[in-house]
Amino acid sequence: MKAAILGIGTELLTGLVRDYNAYFLAQKLVDKGILPQFILFVPDQMEKIVDALQFIMKEEEVKLVIVSGGLGPTEDDLTREAVAQAFGRSLIFSPEAWDRIQFFYRELRNTEPPENNKRQAFIPQGAEILYNERGTAPGFKLEVNGKSIFVIPGVPREAEFFWSLIEKDLPREEEYFYRSPIFKFCGIGESNLAKEVEPFLHHLPSSFNLAFLPNYGEVWLYVYSSRFSPEEKESALIFLEEVARHLDRFFFSPYGDTLEEAVGNMMKEKGLKLGLAESCTGGLVANRITDIAGSSQYFERGYVVYSNEAKKEDLKVPEEILQEKGAVSEETARFLARGVRHKGKVDLGLGITGIAGPGGGSKEKPVGLAYIALSSEEGVRVQKFHFSGDRLMNKRFASQSALVMIFQYLKEKFGNEFNYHQKLCGFRPSL
């Protein structure tokens, strides 16, 4: 069984609005073992919507179709009419749907609905109405030529609600598609990861495909298949386990879904405290750390020391270092890391300094240059980086490199002592 997702809205094709629904629905479908065969976007034009629906209906393997968008009350909301035309149905007014729309306006907006909202109460003949608890537009479901067609609103918050109704109708016994857990690595590039994986490839069943996904300084690895036996699935998981054990020093997802969550869980388990001194990242590392609930257990404090005066006054970076070596230098990074560790009385102090760009660079110190230092009881380690993105990308890569540095320190110091290490992503409880 395969699915198709059809997103409707001119704003999606013109780049005015980023699509969220296809991203959300595809993830949910794959979690249920159903592969989206198509993800299509069409403008708010009757003929385009009808053409897309007729194209999808020709695909025999597609048994589930989710149409999102175009159910609003305005003249350019044409999904109801297009679905009715595509399948030779009439539009029928639903008094109950209209009552619910009126109730929504009266109870939640303390007013009467505009007359054009009545358009939302027209449903294709023979369709099952799916009522919306988060907005005015009802969705509906049709069964056509052995395919289940769900038509839902395009507002992401409302589309998420309708998923709870769609999944109740999905088959529960048979697994049509399988995607493994995502194995996430940091501190290693895609090419090097692929090279490290090569010796294990003969253990991966031929029915499975291997996929690498670079993601802002991380590489995600997974396998997938739409035709497999239980034995082949088991072998594919064993293959991933072998790779993970071989690359344990880079493998962070057993500790958390994001690198900041992984670092936080590791520090929390060992009872460690962290302090940050950020210059070029402007507090981005602190922001990522504090995005995680419970981060107060391990994050003590952070300083954004953007100017030389701040570096001197807050963290005692010597004037002569700033004059002779410069604000962007290995020496300054060392003083930042050491300064925040001592001032905050924390276990780990991290200092970052660099040139985010687009200006401020020189031949000796180009845009993208960064130094990151980590101070611990063992001393101070410093790494030099040269990123090649725009300003925001350079800041993001610097924050990622900082988190990688902490992760690698914790792995080196504590090895396999962590409780999280035993999970190995949790898909094989015996490990």
GROMACS .gro file of C-alpha atoms in nm:
model
  431
    1MET     CA    1   0.000   0.000   0.000
    2LYS     CA    2   0.123   0.347  -0.091
    3ALA     CA    3  -0.010   0.696  -0.039
    4ALA     CA    4  -0.020   1.030  -0.217
    5ILE     CA    5  -0.024   1.377  -0.063
    6LEU     CA    6  -0.171   1.666  -0.259
    7GLY     CA    7  -0.110   2.017  -0.127
    8ILE     CA    8  -0.330   2.290  -0.270
    9GLY     CA    9  -0.246   2.658  -0.264
   10THR     CA   10  -0.084   2.910  -0.496
   11GLU     CA   11   0.111   3.043  -0.197
   12LEU     CA   12   0.297   2.710  -0.176
   13LEU     CA   13   0.416   2.729  -0.536
   14THR     CA   14   0.517   3.096  -0.523
   15GLY     CA   15   0.727   3.050  -0.209
   16LEU     CA   16   0.513   3.285  -0.003
   17VAL     CA   17   0.439   3.009   0.251
   18ARG     CA   18   0.655   2.713   0.346
   19ASP     CA   19   0.476   2.382   0.329
   20TYR     CA   20   0.448   2.209   0.664
   21ASN     CA   21   0.164   1.964   0.608
   22ALA     CA   22   0.340   1.737   0.357
   23TYR     CA   23   0.641   1.718   0.590
   24PHE     CA   24   0.418   1.630   0.886
   25LEU     CA   25   0.195   1.384   0.699
   26ALA     CA   26   0.485   1.203   0.529
   27GLN     CA   27   0.650   1.141   0.866
   28LYS     CA   28   0.327   1.011   1.015
   29LEU     CA   29   0.259   0.783   0.719
   30VAL     CA   30   0.607   0.633   0.724
   31ASP     CA   31   0.572   0.573   1.098
   32LYS     CA   32   0.267   0.364   1.006
   33GLY     CA   33   0.457   0.170   0.741
   34ILE     CA   34   0.301   0.352   0.444
   35LEU     CA   35   0.524   0.511   0.181
   36PRO     CA   36   0.411   0.832   0.007
   37GLN     CA   37   0.444   0.758  -0.364
   38PHE     CA   38   0.379   1.121  -0.461
   39ILE     CA   39   0.384   1.457  -0.290
   40LEU     CA   40   0.232   1.708  -0.531
   41PHE     CA   41   0.154   2.079  -0.507
   42VAL     CA   42  -0.092   2.261  -0.730
   43PRO     CA   43  -0.222   2.620  -0.740
   44ASP     CA   44  -0.573   2.732  -0.653
   45GLN     CA   45  -0.700   2.654  -1.003
   46MET     CA   46  -0.988   2.419  -1.069
   47GLU     CA   47  -0.840   2.243  -1.372
   48LYS     CA   48  -0.502   2.191  -1.204
   49ILE     CA   49  -0.659   2.033  -0.895
   50VAL     CA   50  -0.880   1.807  -1.108
   51ASP     CA   51  -0.583   1.705  -1.325
   52ALA     CA   52  -0.375   1.620  -1.016
   53LEU     CA   53  -0.651   1.408  -0.865
   54GLN     CA   54  -0.706   1.219  -1.191
   55PHE     CA   55  -0.331   1.158  -1.224
   56ILE     CA   56  -0.313   1.015  -0.872
   57MET     CA   57  -0.617   0.794  -0.928
   58LYS     CA   58  -0.438   0.619  -1.217
   59GLU     CA   59  -0.172   0.483  -0.983
   60GLU     CA   60  -0.283   0.136  -0.877
   61GLU     CA   61  -0.047   0.107  -0.579
   62VAL     CA   62  -0.178   0.428  -0.424
   63LYS     CA   63  -0.464   0.336  -0.193
   64LEU     CA   64  -0.462   0.640   0.035
   65VAL     CA   65  -0.483   1.003  -0.081
   66ILE     CA   66  -0.461   1.302   0.152
   67VAL     CA   67  -0.561   1.638   0.003
   68SER     CA   68  -0.470   1.943   0.210
   69GLY     CA   69  -0.583   2.303   0.161
   70GLY     CA   70  -0.841   2.500  -0.030
   71LEU     CA   71  -1.134   2.448   0.211
   72GLY     CA   72  -1.167   2.809   0.322
   73PRO     CA   73  -1.463   3.042   0.264
   74THR     CA   74  -1.321   3.259  -0.016
   75GLU     CA   75  -1.356   3.244  -0.392
   76ASP     CA   76  -1.009   3.098  -0.445
   77ASP     CA   77  -1.085   2.801  -0.216
   78LEU     CA   78  -1.182   2.550  -0.482
   79THR     CA   79  -1.098   2.209  -0.338
   80ARG     CA   80  -1.459   2.108  -0.264
   81GLU     CA   81  -1.569   2.193  -0.615
   82ALA     CA   82  -1.264   2.029  -0.775
   83VAL     CA   83  -1.308   1.703  -0.583
   84ALA     CA   84  -1.676   1.693  -0.675
   85GLN     CA   85  -1.595   1.754  -1.042
   86ALA     CA   86  -1.309   1.501  -1.051
   87PHE     CA   87  -1.533   1.222  -0.918
   88GLY     CA   88  -1.864   1.321  -1.080
   89ARG     CA   89  -2.034   1.420  -0.754
   90SER     CA   90  -2.272   1.700  -0.664
   91LEU     CA   91  -2.205   1.937  -0.376
   92ILE     CA   92  -2.467   1.892  -0.101
   93PHE     CA   93  -2.536   2.147   0.172
   94SER     CA   94  -2.496   2.000   0.523
   95PRO     CA   95  -2.713   2.174   0.786
   96GLU     CA   96  -2.515   2.004   1.061
   97ALA     CA   97  -2.184   2.133   0.922
   98TRP     CA   98  -2.333   2.483   0.903
   99ASP     CA   99  -2.456   2.456   1.262
  100ARG     CA  100  -2.104   2.371   1.375
  101ILE     CA  101  -1.958   2.666   1.185
  102GLN     CA  102  -2.212   2.897   1.347
  103PHE     CA  103  -2.134   2.752   1.689
  104PHE     CA  104  -1.763   2.809   1.635
  105TYR     CA  105  -1.818   3.177   1.559
  106ARG     CA  106  -2.072   3.238   1.833
  107GLU     CA  107  -1.889   3.058   2.112
  108LEU     CA  108  -1.527   3.131   2.027
  109ARG     CA  109  -1.547   3.461   1.840
  110ASN     CA  110  -1.863   3.602   1.994
  111THR     CA  111  -2.006   3.697   1.655
  112GLU     CA  112  -2.209   3.558   1.366
  113PRO     CA  113  -2.020   3.394   1.076
  114PRO     CA  114  -1.995   3.589   0.750
  115GLU     CA  115  -2.230   3.462   0.483
  116ASN     CA  116  -1.943   3.332   0.269
  117ASN     CA  117  -1.855   3.080   0.542
  118LYS     CA  118  -2.164   2.892   0.429
  119ARG     CA  119  -1.954   2.762   0.137
  120GLN     CA  120  -1.768   2.546   0.386
  121ALA     CA  121  -2.084   2.351   0.465
  122PHE     CA  122  -2.110   2.210   0.111
  123ILE     CA  123  -1.972   1.855   0.089
  124PRO     CA  124  -1.944   1.620  -0.213
  125GLN     CA  125  -2.232   1.377  -0.235
  126GLY     CA  126  -2.164   1.048  -0.058
  127ALA     CA  127  -1.870   1.183   0.143
  128GLU     CA  128  -1.832   1.126   0.516
  129ILE     CA  129  -1.798   1.456   0.699
  130LEU     CA  130  -1.498   1.491   0.932
  131TYR     CA  131  -1.563   1.766   1.183
  132ASN     CA  132  -1.296   2.017   1.272
  133GLU     CA  133  -1.232   2.093   1.639
  134ARG     CA  134  -0.974   2.363   1.562
  135GLY     CA  135  -1.139   2.571   1.292
  136THR     CA  136  -1.447   2.626   1.081
  137ALA     CA  137  -1.368   2.412   0.774
  138PRO     CA  138  -1.490   2.052   0.797
  139GLY     CA  139  -1.294   1.785   0.618
  140PHE     CA  140  -1.443   1.484   0.446
  141LYS     CA  141  -1.363   1.133   0.331
  142LEU     CA  142  -1.452   0.962   0.004
  143GLU     CA  143  -1.410   0.604  -0.113
  144VAL     CA  144  -1.343   0.596  -0.488
  145ASN     CA  145  -1.230   0.291  -0.687
  146GLY     CA  146  -1.075   0.122  -0.387
  147LYS     CA  147  -0.893   0.433  -0.269
  148SER     CA  148  -0.956   0.626   0.054
  149ILE     CA  149  -0.947   0.999  -0.011
  150PHE     CA  150  -0.921   1.236   0.285
  151VAL     CA  151  -0.968   1.607   0.222
  152ILE     CA  152  -0.854   1.827   0.511
  153PRO     CA  153  -0.784   2.197   0.576
  154GLY     CA  154  -0.444   2.344   0.497
  155VAL     CA  155  -0.390   2.531   0.825
  156PRO     CA  156  -0.111   2.324   0.986
  157ARG     CA  157  -0.265   2.323   1.333
  158GLU     CA  158  -0.592   2.194   1.186
  159ALA     CA  159  -0.420   1.942   0.957
  160GLU     CA  160  -0.246   1.794   1.262
  161PHE     CA  161  -0.583   1.743   1.428
  162PHE     CA  162  -0.723   1.561   1.122
  163TRP     CA  163  -0.434   1.315   1.129
  164SER     CA  164  -0.584   1.168   1.445
  165LEU     CA  165  -0.897   1.089   1.240
  166ILE     CA  166  -0.707   0.957   0.937
  167GLU     CA  167  -0.489   0.715   1.131
  168LYS     CA  168  -0.793   0.541   1.277
  169ASP     CA  169  -0.874   0.417   0.925
  170LEU     CA  170  -0.527   0.292   0.841
  171PRO     CA  171  -0.451  -0.083   0.825
  172ARG     CA  172  -0.292  -0.206   1.146
  173GLU     CA  173  -0.167  -0.555   1.070
  174GLU     CA  174   0.044  -0.539   0.756
  175GLU     CA  175   0.367  -0.337   0.729
  176TYR     CA  176   0.392  -0.205   0.374
  177PHE     CA  177   0.699   0.011   0.415
  178TYR     CA  178   0.977   0.022   0.672
  179ARG     CA  179   1.221   0.297   0.757
  180SER     CA  180   1.463   0.227   1.038
  181PRO     CA  181   1.531   0.462   1.328
  182ILE     CA  182   1.755   0.751   1.228
  183PHE     CA  183   2.115   0.698   1.339
  184LYS     CA  184   2.271   1.041   1.397
  185PHE     CA  185   2.645   1.111   1.387
  186CYS     CA  186   2.845   1.426   1.460
  187GLY     CA  187   3.209   1.514   1.410
  188ILE     CA  188   3.236   1.314   1.087
  189GLY     CA  189   3.149   1.415   0.731
  190GLU     CA  190   2.923   1.233   0.488
  191SER     CA  191   3.207   1.103   0.270
  192ASN     CA  192   3.408   0.969   0.563
  193LEU     CA  193   3.099   0.811   0.716
  194ALA     CA  194   3.021   0.637   0.388
  195LYS     CA  195   3.378   0.506   0.373
  196GLU     CA  196   3.356   0.372   0.729
  197VAL     CA  197   3.028   0.197   0.648
  198GLU     CA  198   3.162   0.014   0.340
  199PRO     CA  199   3.311  -0.290   0.524
  200PHE     CA  200   2.967  -0.368   0.670
  201LEU     CA  201   2.759  -0.334   0.353
  202HIS     CA  202   2.767  -0.705   0.275
  203HIS     CA  203   2.551  -0.757   0.586
  204LEU     CA  204   2.273  -0.531   0.452
  205PRO     CA  205   2.004  -0.733   0.267
  206SER     CA  206   1.966  -0.644  -0.100
  207SER     CA  207   1.599  -0.562  -0.040
  208PHE     CA  208   1.704  -0.262   0.171
  209ASN     CA  209   1.838   0.075   0.058
  210LEU     CA  210   2.091   0.276   0.257
  211ALA     CA  211   2.050   0.655   0.287
  212PHE     CA  212   2.281   0.932   0.412
  213LEU     CA  213   2.140   1.273   0.504
  214PRO     CA  214   2.380   1.562   0.586
  215ASN     CA  215   2.219   1.806   0.827
  216TYR     CA  216   2.412   2.114   0.950
  217GLY     CA  217   2.726   1.942   1.072
  218GLU     CA  218   2.559   1.609   1.137
  219VAL     CA  219   2.508   1.306   0.916
  220TRP     CA  220   2.195   1.095   0.956
  221LEU     CA  221   2.194   0.732   0.847
  222TYR     CA  222   1.899   0.500   0.794
  223VAL     CA  223   1.778   0.208   0.584
  224TYR     CA  224   1.443   0.157   0.417
  225SER     CA  225   1.252  -0.098   0.210
  226SER     CA  226   0.908  -0.158   0.065
  227ARG     CA  227   0.960  -0.530   0.002
  228PHE     CA  228   1.113  -0.727   0.286
  229SER     CA  229   1.072  -1.031   0.503
  230PRO     CA  230   1.093  -1.028   0.885
  231GLU     CA  231   1.432  -1.195   0.859
  232GLU     CA  232   1.561  -0.928   0.621
  233LYS     CA  233   1.437  -0.654   0.852
  234GLU     CA  234   1.622  -0.816   1.142
  235SER     CA  235   1.941  -0.837   0.936
  236ALA     CA  236   1.910  -0.469   0.838
  237LEU     CA  237   1.886  -0.369   1.203
  238ILE     CA  238   2.188  -0.581   1.291
  239PHE     CA  239   2.379  -0.402   1.011
  240LEU     CA  240   2.297  -0.065   1.167
  241GLU     CA  241   2.402  -0.186   1.510
  242GLU     CA  242   2.739  -0.297   1.373
  243VAL     CA  243   2.793   0.043   1.212
  244ALA     CA  244   2.692   0.222   1.531
  245ARG     CA  245   2.931   0.023   1.745
  246HIS     CA  246   3.216   0.078   1.497
  247LEU     CA  247   3.151   0.456   1.494
  248ASP     CA  248   3.055   0.490   1.858
  249ARG     CA  249   3.274   0.800   1.911
  250PHE     CA  250   3.059   0.991   1.659
  251PHE     CA  251   2.721   0.833   1.735
  252PHE     CA  252   2.503   1.060   1.949
  253SER     CA  253   2.138   0.966   1.895
  254PRO     CA  254   2.119   0.707   2.176
  255TYR     CA  255   2.155   1.004   2.413
  256GLY     CA  256   1.901   1.239   2.256
  257ASP     CA  257   1.712   1.330   1.942
  258THR     CA  258   1.919   1.647   1.892
  259LEU     CA  259   2.284   1.707   1.970
  260GLU     CA  260   2.196   1.963   2.237
  261GLU     CA  261   1.962   1.713   2.400
  262ALA     CA  262   2.229   1.441   2.383
  263VAL     CA  263   2.491   1.666   2.543
  264GLY     CA  264   2.243   1.773   2.810
  265ASN     CA  265   2.147   1.417   2.899
  266MET     CA  266   2.512   1.315   2.924
  267MET     CA  267   2.602   1.609   3.146
  268LYS     CA  268   2.297   1.558   3.363
  269GLU     CA  269   2.378   1.192   3.416
  270LYS     CA  270   2.732   1.279   3.528
  271GLY     CA  271   2.623   1.577   3.739
  272LEU     CA  272   2.833   1.826   3.542
  273LYS     CA  273   2.779   2.202   3.504
  274LEU     CA  274   2.844   2.408   3.190
  275GLY     CA  275   2.927   2.774   3.135
  276LEU     CA  276   2.948   2.952   2.799
  277ALA     CA  277   3.138   3.255   2.670
  278GLU     CA  278   3.016   3.341   2.320
  279SER     CA  279   3.128   3.611   2.084
  280CYS     CA  280   3.052   3.545   1.714
  281THR     CA  281   2.758   3.310   1.791
  282GLY     CA  282   2.579   3.580   1.991
  283GLY     CA  283   2.425   3.340   2.243
  284LEU     CA  284   2.318   3.077   1.990
  285VAL     CA  285   2.479   2.791   2.182
  286ALA     CA  286   2.304   2.902   2.502
  287ASN     CA  287   1.978   2.924   2.310
  288ARG     CA  288   2.014   2.568   2.181
  289ILE     CA  289   2.111   2.436   2.523
  290THR     CA  290   1.815   2.606   2.693
  291ASP     CA  291   1.571   2.484   2.428
  292ILE     CA  292   1.586   2.156   2.621
  293ALA     CA  293   1.353   2.120   2.917
  294GLY     CA  294   1.546   2.066   3.240
  295SER     CA  295   1.863   2.236   3.112
  296SER     CA  296   1.888   2.431   3.440
  297GLN     CA  297   2.024   2.110   3.591
  298TYR     CA  298   2.348   2.140   3.393
  299PHE     CA  299   2.364   2.489   3.239
  300GLU     CA  300   2.493   2.741   3.493
  301ARG     CA  301   2.544   3.064   3.300
  302GLY     CA  302   2.639   3.219   2.969
  303TYR     CA  303   2.805   3.542   2.855
  304VAL     CA  304   2.774   3.712   2.518
  305VAL     CA  305   3.102   3.905   2.511
  306TYR     CA  306   3.077   4.065   2.170
  307SER     CA  307   3.308   4.362   2.218
  308ASN     CA  308   3.668   4.364   2.335
  309GLU     CA  309   3.560   4.563   2.641
  310ALA     CA  310   3.314   4.290   2.737
  311LYS     CA  311   3.583   4.025   2.696
  312LYS     CA  312   3.816   4.219   2.926
  313GLU     CA  313   3.564   4.327   3.187
  314ASP     CA  314   3.350   4.014   3.216
  315LEU     CA  315   3.602   3.734   3.161
  316LYS     CA  316   3.941   3.899   3.219
  317VAL     CA  317   4.086   3.848   2.872
  318PRO     CA  318   4.415   4.043   2.894
  319GLU     CA  319   4.445   4.365   2.694
  320GLU     CA  320   4.780   4.254   2.551
  321ILE     CA  321   4.627   3.932   2.413
  322LEU     CA  322   4.353   4.127   2.236
  323GLN     CA  323   4.608   4.376   2.100
  324GLU     CA  324   4.877   4.129   1.994
  325LYS     CA  325   4.676   3.820   1.896
  326GLY     CA  326   4.337   3.973   1.823
  327ALA     CA  327   3.984   3.901   1.942
  328VAL     CA  328   3.965   3.613   1.694
  329SER     CA  329   4.256   3.396   1.800
  330GLU     CA  330   4.339   3.072   1.974
  331GLU     CA  331   4.467   3.264   2.275
  332THR     CA  332   4.147   3.467   2.317
  333ALA     CA  333   3.935   3.151   2.291
  334ARG     CA  334   4.146   2.992   2.564
  335PHE     CA  335   4.098   3.287   2.798
  336LEU     CA  336   3.722   3.291   2.730
  337ALA     CA  337   3.685   2.921   2.813
  338ARG     CA  338   3.906   2.939   3.118
  339GLY     CA  339   3.745   3.262   3.236
  340VAL     CA  340   3.387   3.139   3.226
  341ARG     CA  341   3.483   2.812   3.392
  342HIS     CA  342   3.651   2.985   3.685
  343LYS     CA  343   3.401   3.267   3.721
  344GLY     CA  344   3.102   3.033   3.702
  345LYS     CA  345   3.268   2.762   3.914
  346VAL     CA  346   3.156   2.505   3.657
  347ASP     CA  347   3.302   2.176   3.533
  348LEU     CA  348   3.318   2.280   3.167
  349GLY     CA  349   3.374   2.626   3.025
  350LEU     CA  350   3.337   2.683   2.652
  351GLY     CA  351   3.462   2.988   2.462
  352ILE     CA  352   3.383   3.083   2.102
  353THR     CA  353   3.526   3.365   1.895
  354GLY     CA  354   3.516   3.414   1.520
  355ILE     CA  355   3.420   3.622   1.217
  356ALA     CA  356   3.064   3.549   1.109
  357GLY     CA  357   3.071   3.791   0.815
  358PRO     CA  358   2.994   3.913   0.561
  359GLY     CA  359   3.240   4.189   0.660
  360GLY     CA  360   3.527   4.200   0.906
  361GLY     CA  361   3.753   3.947   0.737
  362SER     CA  362   4.106   3.982   0.605
  363LYS     CA  363   4.359   3.770   0.419
  364GLU     CA  364   4.507   3.649   0.747
  365LYS     CA  365   4.169   3.608   0.919
  366PRO     CA  366   3.900   3.542   0.657
  367VAL     CA  367   3.525   3.543   0.708
  368GLY     CA  368   3.421   3.211   0.859
  369LEU     CA  369   3.729   3.173   1.078
  370ALA     CA  370   3.645   3.059   1.431
  371TYR     CA  371   3.824   2.930   1.738
  372ILE     CA  372   3.643   2.719   1.994
  373ALA     CA  373   3.797   2.627   2.329
  374LEU     CA  374   3.682   2.390   2.601
  375SER     CA  375   3.819   2.422   2.954
  376SER     CA  376   3.797   2.129   3.196
  377GLU     CA  377   3.991   1.987   3.488
  378GLU     CA  378   4.225   1.826   3.234
  379GLY     CA  379   4.317   2.163   3.081
  380VAL     CA  380   4.208   2.363   2.776
  381ARG     CA  381   4.166   2.224   2.425
  382VAL     CA  382   4.122   2.456   2.126
  383GLN     CA  383   4.008   2.386   1.772
  384LYS     CA  384   4.032   2.610   1.468
  385PHE     CA  385   3.756   2.613   1.206
  386HIS     CA  386   3.696   2.785   0.874
  387PHE     CA  387   3.329   2.783   0.775
  388SER     CA  388   3.220   2.888   0.427
  389GLY     CA  389   2.856   2.988   0.461
  390ASP     CA  390   2.674   3.316   0.498
  391ARG     CA  391   2.650   3.490   0.835
  392LEU     CA  392   2.365   3.279   0.975
  393MET     CA  393   2.517   2.954   0.848
  394ASN     CA  394   2.855   3.039   0.999
  395LYS     CA  395   2.690   3.104   1.334
  396ARG     CA  396   2.496   2.778   1.311
  397PHE     CA  397   2.804   2.574   1.218
  398ALA     CA  398   3.004   2.735   1.499
  399SER     CA  399   2.735   2.645   1.752
  400GLN     CA  400   2.724   2.291   1.615
  401SER     CA  401   3.102   2.255   1.637
  402ALA     CA  402   3.090   2.375   1.997
  403LEU     CA  403   2.835   2.108   2.090
  404VAL     CA  404   3.037   1.844   1.904
  405MET     CA  405   3.341   1.945   2.108
  406ILE     CA  406   3.153   1.894   2.435
  407PHE     CA  407   3.011   1.562   2.313
  408GLN     CA  408   3.351   1.430   2.213
  409TYR     CA  409   3.502   1.533   2.546
  410LEU     CA  410   3.228   1.348   2.736
  411LYS     CA  411   3.268   1.037   2.521
  412GLU     CA  412   3.644   1.035   2.570
  413LYS     CA  413   3.620   1.086   2.945
  414PHE     CA  414   3.332   0.853   3.030
  415GLY     CA  415   3.334   0.603   2.743
  416ASN     CA  416   3.040   0.363   2.763
  417GLU     CA  417   2.947   0.445   3.123
  418PHE     CA  418   2.630   0.631   3.027
  419ASN     CA  419   2.295   0.466   3.085
  420TYR     CA  420   2.176   0.615   2.756
  421HIS     CA  421   2.447   0.426   2.570
  422GLN     CA  422   2.270   0.099   2.645
  423LYS     CA  423   1.958   0.206   2.455
  424LEU     CA  424   2.113   0.210   2.106
  425CYS     CA  425   1.808   0.406   1.986
  426GLY     CA  426   1.567   0.177   2.169
  427PHE     CA  427   1.448  -0.037   1.880
  428ARG     CA  428   1.602  -0.361   2.011
  429PRO     CA  429   1.540  -0.380   2.388
  430SER     CA  430   1.778  -0.674   2.428
  431LEU     CA  431   2.078  -0.454   2.350
   0.00000   0.00000   0.00000
